[in-house]
PDB file of C-alpha atoms in Angstrom:
ATOM      1  CA  LYS A  40       6.066  -5.382  -6.381  1.00  0.00           C
ATOM      2  CA  GLU A  41       3.481  -7.471  -4.630  1.00  0.00           C
ATOM      3  CA  VAL A  42       0.930  -6.473  -2.060  1.00  0.00           C
ATOM      4  CA  VAL A  43      -0.626  -9.250  -0.001  1.00  0.00           C
ATOM      5  CA  TYR A  44      -3.983  -8.536   1.559  1.00  0.00           C
ATOM      6  CA  VAL A  45      -5.431 -10.825   4.226  1.00  0.00           C
ATOM      7  CA  SER A  46      -8.798 -10.341   5.936  1.00  0.00           C
ATOM      8  CA  LEU A  47      -9.301 -11.368   9.540  1.00  0.00           C
ATOM      9  CA  LEU A  48     -12.955 -11.933  10.387  1.00  0.00           C
ATOM     10  CA  ILE A  49     -13.668 -12.074  14.097  1.00  0.00           C
ATOM     11  CA  GLU A  50     -17.454 -11.994  14.218  1.00  0.00           C
ATOM     12  CA  ASP A  51     -20.613 -11.837  12.144  1.00  0.00           C
ATOM     13  CA  ASN A  52     -23.360  -9.190  12.341  1.00  0.00           C
ATOM     14  CA  GLN A  53     -24.740 -10.885  15.477  1.00  0.00           C
ATOM     15  CA  GLY A  54     -21.366 -10.915  17.284  1.00  0.00           C
ATOM     16  CA  ASN A  55     -20.780 -14.667  16.811  1.00  0.00           C
ATOM     17  CA  THR A  56     -17.193 -15.832  16.363  1.00  0.00           C
ATOM     18  CA  PRO A  57     -16.463 -18.154  13.431  1.00  0.00           C
ATOM     19  CA  PRO A  58     -16.739 -21.830  14.461  1.00  0.00           C
ATOM     20  CA  ALA A  59     -14.721 -23.272  11.543  1.00  0.00           C
ATOM     21  CA  ASP A  60     -12.709 -22.356   8.440  1.00  0.00           C
ATOM     22  CA  GLY A  61     -15.573 -23.262   6.120  1.00  0.00           C
ATOM     23  CA  ILE A  62     -17.825 -20.769   7.887  1.00  0.00           C
ATOM     24  CA  VAL A  63     -15.199 -18.043   7.596  1.00  0.00           C
ATOM     25  CA  GLN A  64     -15.063 -18.567   3.828  1.00  0.00           C
ATOM     26  CA  SER A  65     -18.854 -18.436   3.578  1.00  0.00           C
ATOM     27  CA  TRP A  66     -18.794 -15.125   5.508  1.00  0.00           C
ATOM     28  CA  ALA A  67     -16.163 -13.827   3.091  1.00  0.00           C
ATOM     29  CA  ASP A  68     -18.347 -14.859   0.162  1.00  0.00           C
ATOM     30  CA  THR A  69     -21.354 -13.108   1.736  1.00  0.00           C
ATOM     31  CA  TYR A  70     -19.441  -9.827   2.024  1.00  0.00           C
ATOM     32  CA  GLY A  71     -17.697 -10.133  -1.348  1.00  0.00           C
ATOM     33  CA  ILE A  72     -14.215 -10.485   0.162  1.00  0.00           C
ATOM     34  CA  THR A  73     -11.943 -12.073  -2.426  1.00  0.00           C
ATOM     35  CA  ALA A  74      -8.651 -11.889  -0.500  1.00  0.00           C
ATOM     36  CA  PRO A  75      -7.449 -14.755   1.719  1.00  0.00           C
ATOM     37  CA  VAL A  76      -9.520 -14.883   4.915  1.00  0.00           C
ATOM     38  CA  LEU A  77      -8.591 -15.995   8.427  1.00  0.00           C
ATOM     39  CA  GLY A  78     -10.902 -16.486  11.382  1.00  0.00           C
ATOM     40  CA  GLY A  79     -10.206 -15.011  14.800  1.00  0.00           C
ATOM     41  CA  SER A  80     -11.947 -13.773  17.921  1.00  0.00           C
ATOM     42  CA  ARG A  81     -12.181 -10.647  20.053  1.00  0.00           C
ATOM     43  CA  ASP A  82      -9.492 -12.188  22.286  1.00  0.00           C
ATOM     44  CA  MET A  83      -7.017 -10.890  19.687  1.00  0.00           C
ATOM     45  CA  LEU A  84      -8.135  -7.294  20.220  1.00  0.00           C
ATOM     46  CA  ASP A  85      -7.208  -4.779  22.869  1.00  0.00           C
ATOM     47  CA  SER A  86      -7.566  -1.053  23.363  1.00  0.00           C
ATOM     48  CA  THR A  87      -3.781  -0.704  23.560  1.00  0.00           C
ATOM     49  CA  ILE A  88      -1.256  -1.800  20.964  1.00  0.00           C
ATOM     50  CA  GLU A  89       0.826  -3.393  23.747  1.00  0.00           C
ATOM     51  CA  GLY A  90      -1.960  -5.842  24.584  1.00  0.00           C
ATOM     52  CA  GLY A  91      -3.006  -6.851  21.091  1.00  0.00           C
ATOM     53  CA  TRP A  92      -4.271  -5.471  17.811  1.00  0.00           C
ATOM     54  CA  GLN A  93      -5.930  -2.139  18.478  1.00  0.00           C
ATOM     55  CA  VAL A  94      -9.241  -2.142  16.656  1.00  0.00           C
ATOM     56  CA  THR A  95     -11.507   0.757  17.487  1.00  0.00           C
ATOM     57  CA  ARG A  96     -13.368   0.946  14.196  1.00  0.00           C
ATOM     58  CA  TRP A  97     -14.551  -1.429  11.470  1.00  0.00           C
ATOM     59  CA  PRO A  98     -12.713  -2.080   9.271  1.00  0.00           C
ATOM     60  CA  THR A  99      -9.215  -1.548  10.623  1.00  0.00           C
ATOM     61  CA  PHE A 100      -6.204  -1.989   8.363  1.00  0.00           C
ATOM     62  CA  TYR A 101      -2.645  -2.738   9.459  1.00  0.00           C
ATOM     63  CA  PHE A 102       0.100  -2.251   6.879  1.00  0.00           C
ATOM     64  CA  ILE A 103       3.035  -4.559   7.504  1.00  0.00           C
ATOM     65  CA  ASP A 104       6.230  -4.357   5.465  1.00  0.00           C
ATOM     66  CA  ARG A 105       8.392  -7.200   4.163  1.00  0.00           C
ATOM     67  CA  GLU A 106      10.339  -7.281   7.447  1.00  0.00           C
ATOM     68  CA  MET A 107       7.021  -7.857   9.296  1.00  0.00           C
ATOM     69  CA  VAL A 108       7.139  -4.403  10.898  1.00  0.00           C
ATOM     70  CA  ILE A 109       3.892  -2.472  11.235  1.00  0.00           C
ATOM     71  CA  HIS A 110       4.264   0.535   8.956  1.00  0.00           C
ATOM     72  CA  THR A 111       1.004   2.262   9.871  1.00  0.00           C
ATOM     73  CA  SER A 112      -2.680   1.578  10.383  1.00  0.00           C
ATOM     74  CA  MET A 113      -5.954   2.969   9.103  1.00  0.00           C
ATOM     75  CA  ARG A 114      -9.307   2.918  10.849  1.00  0.00           C
ATOM     76  CA  GLY A 115     -12.406   2.952   8.673  1.00  0.00           C
ATOM     77  CA  TYR A 116     -12.320   2.762   4.899  1.00  0.00           C
ATOM     78  CA  SER A 117     -11.173   5.388   2.438  1.00  0.00           C
ATOM     79  CA  SER A 118      -9.990   4.343  -1.017  1.00  0.00           C
ATOM     80  CA  VAL A 119      -7.935   7.556  -1.295  1.00  0.00           C
ATOM     81  CA  ASN A 120      -6.167   6.961   2.042  1.00  0.00           C
ATOM     82  CA  LEU A 121      -5.660   3.275   1.262  1.00  0.00           C
ATOM     83  CA  LEU A 122      -3.980   4.019  -2.070  1.00  0.00           C
ATOM     84  CA  THR A 123      -1.896   6.831  -0.548  1.00  0.00           C
ATOM     85  CA  ILE A 124      -0.519   4.531   2.167  1.00  0.00           C
ATOM     86  CA  LEU A 125       0.218   1.721  -0.304  1.00  0.00           C
ATOM     87  CA  ASP A 126       1.907   4.143  -2.730  1.00  0.00           C
ATOM     88  CA  GLN A 127       4.036   5.561   0.103  1.00  0.00           C
ATOM     89  CA  MET A 128       5.095   2.085   1.231  1.00  0.00           C
ATOM     90  CA  LEU A 129       6.025   1.089  -2.330  1.00  0.00           C
ATOM     91  CA  VAL A 130       7.992   4.317  -2.901  1.00  0.00           C
ATOM     92  CA  ASN A 131       9.865   3.831   0.379  1.00  0.00           C
ATOM     93  CA  GLU A 132      10.710   0.265  -0.627  1.00  0.00           C
ATOM     94  CA  ILE A 133      12.022   1.413  -4.023  1.00  0.00           C
ATOM     95  CA  LEU A 134      14.153   4.144  -2.426  1.00  0.00           C
ATOM     96  CA  GLU A 135      15.675   1.661   0.013  1.00  0.00           C
ATOM     97  CA  GLU A 136      16.822  -0.717  -2.767  1.00  0.00           C
TER      98      GLU A 136
END
């Protein structure tokens, strides 16, 4: 089973959006992010899921299954919650096979 993790960086500590891919990678290096990184902007965010990606806390995680369906989300960071969600998704995938 594979889990793919992608980080989306939309701004730095001063609220600046990334101007280019090279800058996004340097931000990732600064924060120790080793997963693939994409740059974005606040235009991608919205307070409702209908209008965009709902991000009300940093970091926000979206868990998307192989069919590209959002399974669940997690606001803030908790290693216990992160592993619980990933384990549940993997178990569900195994049971569906």
